[in-house]
CSV table of C-alpha atoms in Angstrom, one decimal:
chain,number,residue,atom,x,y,z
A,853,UNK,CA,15.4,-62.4,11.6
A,854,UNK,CA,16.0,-58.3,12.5
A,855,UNK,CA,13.1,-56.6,13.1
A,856,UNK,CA,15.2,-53.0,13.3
A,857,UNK,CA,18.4,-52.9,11.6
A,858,UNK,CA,20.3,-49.7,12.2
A,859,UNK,CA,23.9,-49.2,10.4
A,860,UNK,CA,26.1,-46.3,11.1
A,861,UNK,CA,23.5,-44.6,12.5
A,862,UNK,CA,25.6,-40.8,13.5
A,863,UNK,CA,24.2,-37.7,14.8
A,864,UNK,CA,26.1,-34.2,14.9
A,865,UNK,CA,24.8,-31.1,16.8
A,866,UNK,CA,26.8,-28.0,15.8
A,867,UNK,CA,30.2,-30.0,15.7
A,868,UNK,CA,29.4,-32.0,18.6
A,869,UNK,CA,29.1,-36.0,17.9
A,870,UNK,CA,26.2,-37.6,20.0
A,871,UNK,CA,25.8,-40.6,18.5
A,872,UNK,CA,29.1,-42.1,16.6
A,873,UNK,CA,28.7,-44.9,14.0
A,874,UNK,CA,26.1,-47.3,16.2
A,875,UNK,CA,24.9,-50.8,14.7
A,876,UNK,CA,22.6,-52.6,16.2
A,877,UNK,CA,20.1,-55.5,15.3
A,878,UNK,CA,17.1,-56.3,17.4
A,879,UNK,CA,14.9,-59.6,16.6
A,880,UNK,CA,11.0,-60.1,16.3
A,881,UNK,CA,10.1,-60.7,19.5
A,882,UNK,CA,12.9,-59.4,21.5
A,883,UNK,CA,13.4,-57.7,25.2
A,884,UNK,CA,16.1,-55.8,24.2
A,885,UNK,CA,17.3,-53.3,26.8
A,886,UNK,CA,19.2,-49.9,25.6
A,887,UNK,CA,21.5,-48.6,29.0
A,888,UNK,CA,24.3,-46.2,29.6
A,889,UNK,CA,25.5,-42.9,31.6
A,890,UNK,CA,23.9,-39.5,31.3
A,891,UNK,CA,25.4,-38.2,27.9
A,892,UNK,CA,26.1,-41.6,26.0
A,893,UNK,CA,23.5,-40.8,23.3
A,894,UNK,CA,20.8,-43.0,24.2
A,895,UNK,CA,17.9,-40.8,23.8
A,896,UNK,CA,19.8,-39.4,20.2
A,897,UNK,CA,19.3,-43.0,18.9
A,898,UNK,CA,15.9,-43.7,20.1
A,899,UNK,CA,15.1,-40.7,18.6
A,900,UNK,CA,16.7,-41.6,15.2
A,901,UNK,CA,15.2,-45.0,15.2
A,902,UNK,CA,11.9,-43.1,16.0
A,903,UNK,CA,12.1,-40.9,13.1
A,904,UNK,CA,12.0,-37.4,15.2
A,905,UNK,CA,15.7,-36.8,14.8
A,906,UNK,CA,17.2,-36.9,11.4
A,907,UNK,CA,20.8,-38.7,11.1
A,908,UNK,CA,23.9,-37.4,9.7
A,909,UNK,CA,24.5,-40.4,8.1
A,910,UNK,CA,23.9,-44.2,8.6
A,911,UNK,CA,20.7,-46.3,8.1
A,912,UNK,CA,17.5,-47.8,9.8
A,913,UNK,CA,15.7,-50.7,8.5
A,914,UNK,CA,12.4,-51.8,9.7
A,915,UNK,CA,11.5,-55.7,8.2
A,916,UNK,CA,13.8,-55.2,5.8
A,917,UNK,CA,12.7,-51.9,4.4
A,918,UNK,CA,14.7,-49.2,4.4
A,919,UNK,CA,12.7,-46.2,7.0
A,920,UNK,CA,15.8,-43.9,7.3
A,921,UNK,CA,14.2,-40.9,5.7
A,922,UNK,CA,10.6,-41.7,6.8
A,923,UNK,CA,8.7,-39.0,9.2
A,924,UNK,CA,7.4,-40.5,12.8
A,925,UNK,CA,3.8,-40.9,11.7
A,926,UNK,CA,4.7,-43.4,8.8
A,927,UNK,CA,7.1,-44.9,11.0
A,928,UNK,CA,4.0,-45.3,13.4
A,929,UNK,CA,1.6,-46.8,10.6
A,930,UNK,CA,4.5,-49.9,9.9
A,931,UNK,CA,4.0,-50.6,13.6
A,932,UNK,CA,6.4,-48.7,16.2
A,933,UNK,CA,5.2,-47.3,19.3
A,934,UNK,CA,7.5,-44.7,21.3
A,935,UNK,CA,6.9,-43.7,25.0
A,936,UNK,CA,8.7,-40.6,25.8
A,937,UNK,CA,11.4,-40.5,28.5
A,938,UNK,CA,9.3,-37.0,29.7
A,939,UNK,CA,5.0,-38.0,29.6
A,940,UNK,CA,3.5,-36.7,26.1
A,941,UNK,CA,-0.1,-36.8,27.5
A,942,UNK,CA,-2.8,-34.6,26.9
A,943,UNK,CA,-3.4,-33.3,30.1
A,944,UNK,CA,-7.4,-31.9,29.4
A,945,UNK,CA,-8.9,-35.0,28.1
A,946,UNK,CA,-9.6,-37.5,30.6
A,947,UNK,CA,-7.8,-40.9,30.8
A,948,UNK,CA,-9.6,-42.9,28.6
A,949,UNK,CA,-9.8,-40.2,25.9
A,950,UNK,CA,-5.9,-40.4,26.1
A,951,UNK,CA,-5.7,-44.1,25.0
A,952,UNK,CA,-8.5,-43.5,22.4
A,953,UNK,CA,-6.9,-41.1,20.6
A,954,UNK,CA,-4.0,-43.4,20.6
A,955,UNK,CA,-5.9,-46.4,19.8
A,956,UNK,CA,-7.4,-45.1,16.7
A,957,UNK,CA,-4.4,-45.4,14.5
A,958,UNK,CA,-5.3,-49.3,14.7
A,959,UNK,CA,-9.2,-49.8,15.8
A,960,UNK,CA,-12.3,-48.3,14.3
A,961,UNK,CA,-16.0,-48.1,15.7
A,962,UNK,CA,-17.0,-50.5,18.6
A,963,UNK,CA,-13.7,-51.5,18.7
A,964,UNK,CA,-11.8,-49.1,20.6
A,965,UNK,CA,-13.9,-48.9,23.6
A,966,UNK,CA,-12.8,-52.6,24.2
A,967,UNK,CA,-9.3,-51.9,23.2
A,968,UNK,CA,-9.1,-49.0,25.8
A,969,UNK,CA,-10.8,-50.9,28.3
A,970,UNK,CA,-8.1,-53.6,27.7
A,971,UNK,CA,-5.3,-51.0,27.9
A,972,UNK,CA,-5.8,-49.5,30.4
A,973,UNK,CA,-6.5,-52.6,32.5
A,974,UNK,CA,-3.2,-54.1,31.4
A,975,UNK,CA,-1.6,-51.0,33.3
A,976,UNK,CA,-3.3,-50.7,36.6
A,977,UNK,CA,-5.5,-48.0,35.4
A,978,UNK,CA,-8.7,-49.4,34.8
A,979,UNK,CA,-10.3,-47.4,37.7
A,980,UNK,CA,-8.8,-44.5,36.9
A,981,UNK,CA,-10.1,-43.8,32.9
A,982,UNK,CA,-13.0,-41.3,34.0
A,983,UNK,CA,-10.2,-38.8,35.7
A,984,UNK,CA,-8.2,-36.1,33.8
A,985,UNK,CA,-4.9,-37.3,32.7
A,986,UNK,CA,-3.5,-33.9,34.1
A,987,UNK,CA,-4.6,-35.1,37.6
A,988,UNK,CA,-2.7,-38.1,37.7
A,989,UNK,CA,0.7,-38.6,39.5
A,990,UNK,CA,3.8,-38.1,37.5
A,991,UNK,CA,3.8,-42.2,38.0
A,992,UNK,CA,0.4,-42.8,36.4
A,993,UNK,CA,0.7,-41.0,33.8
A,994,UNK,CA,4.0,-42.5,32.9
A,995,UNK,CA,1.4,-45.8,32.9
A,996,UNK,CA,-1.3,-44.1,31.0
A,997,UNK,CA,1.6,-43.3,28.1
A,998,UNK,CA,2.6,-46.9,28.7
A,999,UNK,CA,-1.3,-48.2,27.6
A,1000,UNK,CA,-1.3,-45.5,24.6
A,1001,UNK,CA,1.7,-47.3,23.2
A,1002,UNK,CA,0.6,-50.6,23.6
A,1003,UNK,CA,-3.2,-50.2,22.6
A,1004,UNK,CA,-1.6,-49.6,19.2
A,1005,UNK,CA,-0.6,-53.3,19.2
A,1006,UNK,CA,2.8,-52.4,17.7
A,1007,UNK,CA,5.1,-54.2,16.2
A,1008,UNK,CA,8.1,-52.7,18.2
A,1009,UNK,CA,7.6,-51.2,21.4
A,1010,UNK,CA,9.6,-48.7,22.4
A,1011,UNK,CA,9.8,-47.5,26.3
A,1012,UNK,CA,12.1,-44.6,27.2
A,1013,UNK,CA,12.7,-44.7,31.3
A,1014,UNK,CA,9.3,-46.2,31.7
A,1015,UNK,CA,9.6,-46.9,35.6
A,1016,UNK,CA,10.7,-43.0,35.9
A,1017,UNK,CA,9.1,-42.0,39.1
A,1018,UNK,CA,6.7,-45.4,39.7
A,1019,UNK,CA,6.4,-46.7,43.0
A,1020,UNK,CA,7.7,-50.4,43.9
A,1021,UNK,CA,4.8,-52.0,43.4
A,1022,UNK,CA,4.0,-50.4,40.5
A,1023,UNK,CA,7.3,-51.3,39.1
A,1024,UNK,CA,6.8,-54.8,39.9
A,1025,UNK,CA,3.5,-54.5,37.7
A,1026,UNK,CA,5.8,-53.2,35.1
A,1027,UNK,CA,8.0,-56.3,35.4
A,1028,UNK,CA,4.9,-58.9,34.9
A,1029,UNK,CA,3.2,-56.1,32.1
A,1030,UNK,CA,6.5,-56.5,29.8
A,1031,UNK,CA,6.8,-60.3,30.8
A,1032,UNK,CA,3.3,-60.7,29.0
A,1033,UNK,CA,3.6,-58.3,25.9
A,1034,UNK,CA,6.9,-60.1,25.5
A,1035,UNK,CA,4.8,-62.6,23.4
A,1036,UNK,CA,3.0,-60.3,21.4
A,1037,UNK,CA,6.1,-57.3,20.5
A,1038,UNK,CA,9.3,-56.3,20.3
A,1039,UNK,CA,10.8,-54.4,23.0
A,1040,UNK,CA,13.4,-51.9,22.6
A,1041,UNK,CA,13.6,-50.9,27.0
A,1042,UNK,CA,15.9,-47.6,27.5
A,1043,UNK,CA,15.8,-47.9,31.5
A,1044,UNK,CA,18.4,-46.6,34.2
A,1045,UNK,CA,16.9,-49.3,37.3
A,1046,UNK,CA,19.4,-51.7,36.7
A,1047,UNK,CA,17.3,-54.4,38.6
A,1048,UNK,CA,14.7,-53.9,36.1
A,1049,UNK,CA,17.1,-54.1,33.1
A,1050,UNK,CA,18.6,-57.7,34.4
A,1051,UNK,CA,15.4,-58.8,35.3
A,1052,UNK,CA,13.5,-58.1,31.8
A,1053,UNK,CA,16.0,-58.0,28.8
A,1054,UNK,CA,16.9,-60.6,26.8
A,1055,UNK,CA,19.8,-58.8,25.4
A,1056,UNK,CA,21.7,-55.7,26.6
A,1057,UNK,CA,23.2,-52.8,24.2
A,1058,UNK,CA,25.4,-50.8,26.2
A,1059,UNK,CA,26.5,-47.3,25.0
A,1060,UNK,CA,29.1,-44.7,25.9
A,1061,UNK,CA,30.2,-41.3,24.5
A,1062,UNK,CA,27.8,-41.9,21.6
A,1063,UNK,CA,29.1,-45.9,20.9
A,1064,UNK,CA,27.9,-49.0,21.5
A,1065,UNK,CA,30.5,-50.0,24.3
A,1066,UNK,CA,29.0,-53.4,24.7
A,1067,UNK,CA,26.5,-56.0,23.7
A,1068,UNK,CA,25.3,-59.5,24.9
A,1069,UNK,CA,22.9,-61.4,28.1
A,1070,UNK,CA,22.8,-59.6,31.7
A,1071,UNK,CA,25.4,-62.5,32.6
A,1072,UNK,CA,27.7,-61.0,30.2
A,1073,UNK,CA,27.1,-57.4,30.7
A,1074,UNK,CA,26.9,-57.6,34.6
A,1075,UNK,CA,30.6,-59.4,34.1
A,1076,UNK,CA,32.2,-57.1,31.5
A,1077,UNK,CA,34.9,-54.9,33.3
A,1078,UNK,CA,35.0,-52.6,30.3
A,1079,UNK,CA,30.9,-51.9,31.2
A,1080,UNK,CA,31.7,-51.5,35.1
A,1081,UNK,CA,34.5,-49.5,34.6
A,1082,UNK,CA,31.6,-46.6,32.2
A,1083,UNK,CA,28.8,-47.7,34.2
A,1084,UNK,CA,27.7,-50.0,36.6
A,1085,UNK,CA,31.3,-49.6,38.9
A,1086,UNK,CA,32.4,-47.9,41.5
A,1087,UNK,CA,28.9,-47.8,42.5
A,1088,UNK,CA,27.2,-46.0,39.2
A,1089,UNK,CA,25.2,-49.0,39.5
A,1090,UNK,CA,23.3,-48.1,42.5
A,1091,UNK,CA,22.9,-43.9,41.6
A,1092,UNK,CA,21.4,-44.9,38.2
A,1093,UNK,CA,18.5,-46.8,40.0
């Protein structure tokens, strides 16, 4: 069964087309990974999906209700979770303050102490929650928005460019963080490390000029000349990294 249904889904700015008719279906439980070159409409969608852009036309469904004209923070009370592709943090409250404003949409009391804690341990920042989050590398703090998404304990999980200026081994953790939450949510990944995309995903949705260009495994996406002739040819594959 679709957890997100999208139908149609289109998006003008001032006569220019950035997204162009895109269904998609992602299941309960799914790694699904969201790629394509600079341009294709990737962020548009998410954004769409997200309720912070308002289509031209088309639909979104979210477990079978119909969320197309529902505002972000409702869309965030059903369950979704959106990590932005540039860190939303509140860079004067200190790490753990970060993940508790987060984690109060979901826990009350007692509660979100523990949920925090658990949050921010899941990320590799456990030692860091008594430091300002405007102190933190560009890397950690893409992390710390990482645990405020997932200390909501959403229902769909969605991670724009997540390993976005994280070292190797940090990546890595990535890898083994989305590995376990794999159990728990649905993942909609928007990611341009290629490694990480084959690696994680389930399912790829490729787009390009606003379309979905392609869909299916990473067997059948690495293979598909129509995908390495947009994207991942003539060596777009190792630039987008």
């Amino acid at each position: 069964m679709s957890l997100l249904g999208v139908r149609g889904l289109t998006r003008d700015f001032d006569g220019l087309r950035a997204v162009d008719g895109v269904d998609l279906d992602i299941g309960e439980g799914e790694v699904r990974a969201l790629i394509g070159p600079n341009g294709a409409g990737k962020t548009t969608l998410v954004g769409m999906i997200a309720g912070r852009i308002s289509p031209t036309a088309g639909r979104v469904t979210f477990d079978g209700r119909d969320i197309t004209h529902m505002p972000a923070h409702r869309r965030m009370r059903l369950g979704m979770a959106y990590t932005f592709q540039i860190t939303s943090v509140f860079a004067g409250l200190s790490v753990v303050e970060n993940v508790a404003l987060a984690a109060r949409r979901r826990a009350r009391g007692a509660a979100v102490g523990s949920a925090v804690a658990a949050a921010l341990d899941r990320v590799g920042l456990a030692d860091r929650g008594a430091g300002m989050a405007g102190d933190l590398a560009y890397g950690h703090q893409r992390l710390l928005e990482i645990a405020m998404g997932i200390v909501q304990r959403p229902r769909l999980l969605i991670l724009d460019e997540p390993t976005q200026g994280l070292a190797e081994g940090e990546i890595a953790g990535f890898g083994r963080l989305v590995r376990d939450l794999a159990g728990e949510t649905t993942i909609l990944l928007i990611e341009h490390n290629m490694d990480v995309v084959m690696a994680l995903a389930g399912r790829i949705t490729v787009m390009d000029a606003g379309r979905v260009l392609a869909e299916g495994t990473p067997g059948e996406i690495h293979a598909s000349r129509a995908v390495q002739a947009a994207y991942l040819g003539n060596g777009n594959d190792a630039a987008a990294r």
